[in-house]
XYZ file of C-alpha atoms in Angstrom:
418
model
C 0.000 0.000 0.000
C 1.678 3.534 -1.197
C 1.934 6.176 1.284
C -1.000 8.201 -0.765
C -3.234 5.284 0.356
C -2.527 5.537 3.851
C -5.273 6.576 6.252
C -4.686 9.950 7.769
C -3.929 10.593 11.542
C -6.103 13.468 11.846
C -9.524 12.460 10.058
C -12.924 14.529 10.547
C -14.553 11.877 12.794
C -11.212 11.952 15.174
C -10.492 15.310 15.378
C -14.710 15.097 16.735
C -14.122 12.639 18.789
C -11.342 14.244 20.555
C -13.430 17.490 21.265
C -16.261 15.516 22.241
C -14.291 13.932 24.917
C -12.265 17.477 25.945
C -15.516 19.326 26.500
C -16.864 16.331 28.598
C -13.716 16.210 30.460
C -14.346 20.109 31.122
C -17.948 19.964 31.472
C -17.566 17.190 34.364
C -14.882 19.217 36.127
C -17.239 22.215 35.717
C -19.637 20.163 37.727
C -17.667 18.903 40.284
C -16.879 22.735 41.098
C -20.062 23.694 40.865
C -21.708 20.737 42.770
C -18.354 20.268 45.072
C -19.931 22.239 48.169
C -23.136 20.021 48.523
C -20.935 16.779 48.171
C -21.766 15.576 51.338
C -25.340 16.125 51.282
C -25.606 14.297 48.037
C -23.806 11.415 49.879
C -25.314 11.060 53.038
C -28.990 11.599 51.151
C -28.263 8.395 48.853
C -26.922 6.419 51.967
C -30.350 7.230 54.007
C -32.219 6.131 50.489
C -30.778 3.108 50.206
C -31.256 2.027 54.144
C -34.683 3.566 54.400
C -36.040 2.349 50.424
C -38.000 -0.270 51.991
C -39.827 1.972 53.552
C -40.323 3.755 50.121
C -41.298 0.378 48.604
C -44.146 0.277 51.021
C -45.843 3.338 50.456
C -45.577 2.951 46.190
C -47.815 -0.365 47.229
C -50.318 1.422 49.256
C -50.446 4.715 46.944
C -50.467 2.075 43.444
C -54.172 3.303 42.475
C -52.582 7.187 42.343
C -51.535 8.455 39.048
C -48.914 10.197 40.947
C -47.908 7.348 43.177
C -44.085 7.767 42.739
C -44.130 11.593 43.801
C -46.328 11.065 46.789
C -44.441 7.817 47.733
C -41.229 9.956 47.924
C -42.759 12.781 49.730
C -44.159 10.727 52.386
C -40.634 8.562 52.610
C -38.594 12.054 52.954
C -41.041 13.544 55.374
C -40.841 10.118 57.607
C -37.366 10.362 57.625
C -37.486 13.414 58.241
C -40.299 13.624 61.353
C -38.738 10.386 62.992
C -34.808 10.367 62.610
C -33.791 13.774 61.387
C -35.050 16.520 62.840
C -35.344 15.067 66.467
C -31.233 14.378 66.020
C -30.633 18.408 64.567
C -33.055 18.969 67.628
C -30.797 17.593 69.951
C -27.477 18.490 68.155
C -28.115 22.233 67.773
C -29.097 22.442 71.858
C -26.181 20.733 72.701
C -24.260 23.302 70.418
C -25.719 26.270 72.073
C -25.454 24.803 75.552
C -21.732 23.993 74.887
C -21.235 27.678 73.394
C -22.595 29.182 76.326
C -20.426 26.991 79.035
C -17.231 27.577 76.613
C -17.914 31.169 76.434
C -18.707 31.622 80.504
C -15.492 29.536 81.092
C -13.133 31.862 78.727
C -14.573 34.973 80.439
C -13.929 33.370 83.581
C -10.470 32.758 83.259
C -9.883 35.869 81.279
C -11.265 37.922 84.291
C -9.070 36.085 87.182
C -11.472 34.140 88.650
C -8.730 31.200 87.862
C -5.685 33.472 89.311
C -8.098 33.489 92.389
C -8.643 30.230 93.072
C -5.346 29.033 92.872
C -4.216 30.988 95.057
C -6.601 29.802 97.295
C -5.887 26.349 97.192
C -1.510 27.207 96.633
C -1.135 25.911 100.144
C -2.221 22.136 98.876
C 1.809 21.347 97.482
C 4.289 22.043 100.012
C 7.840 24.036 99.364
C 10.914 22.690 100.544
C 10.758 24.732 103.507
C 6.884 22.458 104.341
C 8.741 18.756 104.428
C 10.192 19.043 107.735
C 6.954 19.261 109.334
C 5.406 17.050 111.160
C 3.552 14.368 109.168
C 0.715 14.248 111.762
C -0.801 17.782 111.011
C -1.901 16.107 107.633
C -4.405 14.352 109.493
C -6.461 17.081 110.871
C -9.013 18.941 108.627
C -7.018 22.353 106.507
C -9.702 25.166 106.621
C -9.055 28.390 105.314
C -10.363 31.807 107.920
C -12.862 33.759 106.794
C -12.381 37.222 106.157
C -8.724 37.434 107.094
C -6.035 39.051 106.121
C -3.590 38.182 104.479
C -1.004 35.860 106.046
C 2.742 38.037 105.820
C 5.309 34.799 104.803
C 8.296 34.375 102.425
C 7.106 31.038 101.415
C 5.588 29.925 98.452
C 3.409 28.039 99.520
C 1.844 30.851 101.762
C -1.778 31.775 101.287
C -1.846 35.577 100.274
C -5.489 37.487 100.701
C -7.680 34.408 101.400
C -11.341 35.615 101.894
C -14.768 35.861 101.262
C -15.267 32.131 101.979
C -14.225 29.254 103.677
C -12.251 26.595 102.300
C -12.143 23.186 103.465
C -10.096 20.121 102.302
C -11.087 16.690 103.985
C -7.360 15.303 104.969
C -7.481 12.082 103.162
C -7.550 14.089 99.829
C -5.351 16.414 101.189
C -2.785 13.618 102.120
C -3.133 11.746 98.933
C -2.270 15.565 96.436
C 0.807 15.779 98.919
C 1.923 12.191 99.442
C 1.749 11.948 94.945
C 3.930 15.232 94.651
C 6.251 14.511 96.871
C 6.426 10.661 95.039
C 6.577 11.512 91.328
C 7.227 15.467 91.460
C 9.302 16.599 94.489
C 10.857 19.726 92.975
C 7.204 21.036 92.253
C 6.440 24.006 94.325
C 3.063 25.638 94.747
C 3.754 28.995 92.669
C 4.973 26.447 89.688
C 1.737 24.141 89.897
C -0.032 27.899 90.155
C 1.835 29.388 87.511
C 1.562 26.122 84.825
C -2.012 25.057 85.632
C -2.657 28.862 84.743
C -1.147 28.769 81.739
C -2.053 25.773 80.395
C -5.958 26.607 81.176
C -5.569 29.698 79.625
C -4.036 28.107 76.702
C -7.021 25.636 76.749
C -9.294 27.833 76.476
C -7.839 29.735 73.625
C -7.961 26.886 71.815
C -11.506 25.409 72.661
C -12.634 29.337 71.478
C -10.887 28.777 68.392
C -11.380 25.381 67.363
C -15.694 24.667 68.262
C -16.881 27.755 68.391
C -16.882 28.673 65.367
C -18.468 25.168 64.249
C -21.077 26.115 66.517
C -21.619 29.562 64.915
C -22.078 27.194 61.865
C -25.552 26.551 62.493
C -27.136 28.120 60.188
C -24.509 26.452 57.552
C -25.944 23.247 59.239
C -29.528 23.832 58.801
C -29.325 24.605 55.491
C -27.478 21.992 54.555
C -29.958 19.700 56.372
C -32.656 21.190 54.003
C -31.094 20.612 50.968
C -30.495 16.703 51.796
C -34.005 16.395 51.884
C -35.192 18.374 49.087
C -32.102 15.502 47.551
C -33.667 12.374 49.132
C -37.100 13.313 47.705
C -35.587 13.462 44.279
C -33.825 9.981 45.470
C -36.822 8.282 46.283
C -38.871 9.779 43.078
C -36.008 8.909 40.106
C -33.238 6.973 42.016
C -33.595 4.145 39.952
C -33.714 5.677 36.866
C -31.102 7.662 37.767
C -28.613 4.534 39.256
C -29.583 2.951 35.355
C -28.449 5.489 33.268
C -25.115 5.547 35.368
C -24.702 1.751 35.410
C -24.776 2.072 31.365
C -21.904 3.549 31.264
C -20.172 0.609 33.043
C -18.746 -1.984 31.074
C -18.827 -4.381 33.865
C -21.322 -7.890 33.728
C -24.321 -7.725 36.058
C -22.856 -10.537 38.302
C -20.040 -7.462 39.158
C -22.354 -5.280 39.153
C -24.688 -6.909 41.689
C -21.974 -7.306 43.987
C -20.631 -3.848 44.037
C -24.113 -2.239 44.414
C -25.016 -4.741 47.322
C -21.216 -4.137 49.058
C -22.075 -0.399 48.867
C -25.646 -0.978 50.675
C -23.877 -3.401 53.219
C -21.214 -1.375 53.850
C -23.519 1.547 54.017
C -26.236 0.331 56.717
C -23.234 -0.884 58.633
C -21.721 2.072 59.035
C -24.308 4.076 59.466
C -26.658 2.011 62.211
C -24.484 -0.445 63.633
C -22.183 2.678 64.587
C -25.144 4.800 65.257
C -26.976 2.760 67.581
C -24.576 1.283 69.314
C -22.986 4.926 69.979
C -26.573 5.570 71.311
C -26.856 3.101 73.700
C -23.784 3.263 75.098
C -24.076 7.133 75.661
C -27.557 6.412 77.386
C -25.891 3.419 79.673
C -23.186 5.552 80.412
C -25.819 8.600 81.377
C -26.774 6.102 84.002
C -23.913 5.770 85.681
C -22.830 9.628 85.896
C -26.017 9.892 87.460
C -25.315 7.123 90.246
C -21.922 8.819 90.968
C -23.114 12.241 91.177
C -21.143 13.746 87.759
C -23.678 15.933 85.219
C -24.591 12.819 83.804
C -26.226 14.093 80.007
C -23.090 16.420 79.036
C -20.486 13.741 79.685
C -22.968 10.628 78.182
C -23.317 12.721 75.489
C -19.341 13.072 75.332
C -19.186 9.490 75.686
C -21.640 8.970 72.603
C -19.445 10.785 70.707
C -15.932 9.201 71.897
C -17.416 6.028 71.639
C -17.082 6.420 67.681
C -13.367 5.990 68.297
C -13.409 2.009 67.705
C -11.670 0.019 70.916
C -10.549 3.016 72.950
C -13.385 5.235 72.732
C -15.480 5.176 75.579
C -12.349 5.172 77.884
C -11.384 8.564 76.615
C -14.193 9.704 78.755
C -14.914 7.460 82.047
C -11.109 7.015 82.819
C -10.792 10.572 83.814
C -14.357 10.738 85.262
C -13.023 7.570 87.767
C -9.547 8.872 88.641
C -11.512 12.325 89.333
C -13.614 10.686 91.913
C -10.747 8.788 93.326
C -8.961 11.806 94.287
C -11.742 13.659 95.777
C -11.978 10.516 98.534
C -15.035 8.795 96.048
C -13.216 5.640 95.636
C -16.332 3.491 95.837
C -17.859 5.322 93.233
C -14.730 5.651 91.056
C -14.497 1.424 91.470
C -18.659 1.465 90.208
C -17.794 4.294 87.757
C -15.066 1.769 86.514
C -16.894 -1.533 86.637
C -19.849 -0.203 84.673
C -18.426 1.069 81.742
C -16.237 -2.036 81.363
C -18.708 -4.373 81.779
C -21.869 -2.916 80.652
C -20.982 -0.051 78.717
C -18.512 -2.415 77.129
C -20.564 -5.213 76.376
C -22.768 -2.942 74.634
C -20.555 -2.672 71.457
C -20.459 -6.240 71.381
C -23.956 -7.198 71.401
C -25.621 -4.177 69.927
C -23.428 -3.712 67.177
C -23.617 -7.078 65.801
C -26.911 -6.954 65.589
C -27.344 -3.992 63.061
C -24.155 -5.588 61.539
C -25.520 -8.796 60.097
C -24.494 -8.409 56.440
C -20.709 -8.951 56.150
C -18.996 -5.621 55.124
C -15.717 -7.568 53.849
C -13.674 -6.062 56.075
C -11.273 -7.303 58.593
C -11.537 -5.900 61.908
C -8.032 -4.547 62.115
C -9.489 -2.622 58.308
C -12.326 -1.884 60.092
C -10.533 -0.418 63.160
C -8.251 1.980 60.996
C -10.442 2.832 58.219
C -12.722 4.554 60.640
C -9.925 6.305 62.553
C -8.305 7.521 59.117
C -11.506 8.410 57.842
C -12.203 10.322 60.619
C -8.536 11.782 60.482
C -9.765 12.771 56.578
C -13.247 14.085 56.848
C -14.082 15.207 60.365
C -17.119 12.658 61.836
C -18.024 11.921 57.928
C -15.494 9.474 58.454
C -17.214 7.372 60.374
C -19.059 6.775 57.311
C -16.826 7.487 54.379
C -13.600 4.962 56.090
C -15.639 2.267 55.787
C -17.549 3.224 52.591
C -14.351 4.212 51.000
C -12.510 0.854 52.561
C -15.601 -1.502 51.230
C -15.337 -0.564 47.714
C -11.827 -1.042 47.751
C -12.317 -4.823 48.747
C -15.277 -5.905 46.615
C -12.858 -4.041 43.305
C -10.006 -5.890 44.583
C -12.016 -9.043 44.492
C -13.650 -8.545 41.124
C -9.948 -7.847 39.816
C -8.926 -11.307 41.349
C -11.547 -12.874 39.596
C -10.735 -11.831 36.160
C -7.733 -12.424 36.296
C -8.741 -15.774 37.049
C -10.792 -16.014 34.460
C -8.006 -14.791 32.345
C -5.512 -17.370 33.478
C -8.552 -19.966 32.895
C -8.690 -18.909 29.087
C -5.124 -18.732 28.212
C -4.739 -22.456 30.099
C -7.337 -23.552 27.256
């Protein structure tokens, strides 16, 4: 064939090909942009479709003599959703927001003011200086009250209470005994203006950083709300054309229905895992643990809630919260309740995960639990508390693609053996 003959590289129906594919190239990336900011609504209102489309599948069989069936189906499916899961949770979320913005914002003006400054230096004489050790032991034993309205105590000590008034202070000696007898243990060269001068600092520093860090997620509300609205207005659209909608993007696949099938129902399983068997068990281990603040005397809803939320955190989570909560009560002389405090969350609050969980977790996700573990720390690492749901999500789709790759390759192997 003469080179005349030769088909030309750049032919009409190429050179349209190519453009085709350019502008859809730029068209998609014009849509991610545009549609980039609502990502997360768009995900977390087809992973409530999916879990709650039996529900949708019910009303379409009661509304079947409607002409309309499909649009009042979805309606009624977003607005149950809505009326029974949703808004009770935003309920609850946006008080605790406010309530936590109001005790941040009292406890920065608090410290800002002095009040902290104050205190310590009502309490300074708890650590002893040098100059304290060669006292008798025995004086430890008797009850350390404070005067009221005297002046202040002239002394070149450090541990020397300057200007204590206005109201009494007493220290029961057993607590007293057990602050002194640890310093003097694990920190002997601490003296009572360092302890005043670091635990100032750091709370200071603390509270800097709790200012900068939720408050202004909690000004976010309204961010919130909105963004609650527009999942809904996306679930009813869901529920209406989702399966029209998941067709015309499976066409584009080139994959056979058997893969198909499987990555579809890894996505649900993964999905409903995630989502309830995280969910619920974070919810009844929140409530359990309410219980036992309550026995012990801490304010049992703000730290169950805390717990709710630790209890995310796979393994360790829970313990982030009641380990502090027991060693408090220890050192304030409540070492029967610390020992309860202890007990409860191990055994009950505990066993929760491991009975509760299981049971919104009865499709396999394909996951080990070491995956598991770290794909919902990492995720969480990634995207905030979305990670709870993406790690997993993300982690799923990963496995059921690696196994479809193993099997053709398989099949591969099978064919080139014949």
């Amino acid at each position: 064939m003469s080179d005349s003959e030769e088909k030309p590289i750049f032919n009409k129906k190429r050179i349209a090909s190519v453009s085709i594919l350019a502008l859809l190239v730029l068209s998609l990336y014009g849509s991610y942009l545009i549609l980039k900011p609502y990502i997360h609504s768009f995900i977390l209102a087809g992973i409530f479709v999916s879990i709650f489309y039996p529900l949708h599948t019910f009303y379409l069989k009661k509304l079947d003599r409607f002409k309309k069936k499909k649009t009042f189906a979805a309606l009624l499916s977003t607005a149950s959703i809505a009326g029974f899961v949703l808004v009770p949770l935003m309920v609850f979320v946006s008080i605790l927001a406010y309530r936590a913005y109001d005790r941040f914002t009292a406890a920065k003006e608090w410290v800002e003011e002095g009040h902290l400054e104050k205190k310590l230096n009502e309490f300074k004489f708890i650590i002893p200086d040098k100059s304290e050790e060669s006292e008798d032991e025995s004086s430890t034993d008797s009850t350390i009250t404070s005067p009221i309205n005297t002046p202040s105590i002239q002394s070149t000590d450090d541990s020397t209470v300057a200007g204590v008034a206005e109201s009494p202070i007493v220290l029961k000696s057993k607590t007293a005994q057990r602050l002194k007898a640890f310093q003097k243990k694990y920190m002997p060269t601490l003296t009572a203006a360092k302890a005043q001068d670091w635990l100032l600092s750091k709370s200071q520093m603390l509270v800097k950083k709790v200012s900068e860090g939720i408050l202004p997620v909690v000004g976010g509300t309204i961010n919130i709300i909105m963004n609650f609205v527009l999942m809904l207005v996306i679930m009813f659209f869901f529920f209406q054309d989702g399966k029209s909608i998941v067709k015309y993007l499976l066409s584009f696949n080139q994959m056979s229905k058997a893969y198909e099938k499987l990555l579809i129902d890894r996505l649900k399983s993964v999905a409903k895992s995630a989502l309830l068997g995280t969910g619920m068990t974070s919810l009844a281990q929140g409530v359990l643990a309410m219980v036992a603040f309550a026995i012990v005397g801490v304010p049992w809803f703000f730290w169950g809630v805390m717990t709710a939320f630790a209890s995310l955190i796979p393994v360790i989570g829970c313990a982030i919260i009641w380990i502090p909560c027991a060693i408090y009560l220890h050192v304030i002389g409540k070492t029967g309740m610390a020992i309860f405090l202890a007990l409860w969350s191990i055994i009950v609050v505990g066993c929760a995960d491991n009975f509760i969980r299981p049971y919104f977790m009865k499709e396999d996700s394909g996951m080990s639990s070491m995956i598991a573990f770290f794909s919902i720390l990492g995720g969480m690492q990634l995207f905030g508390l979305l990670g709870v749901i993406y790690g997993p999500l993300i982690c799923g789709v990963c496995a059921v693609l690696l196994y479809i790759f193993k099997l053709e390759l398989a099949t591969k192997e099978e064919e080139t053996a014949s």
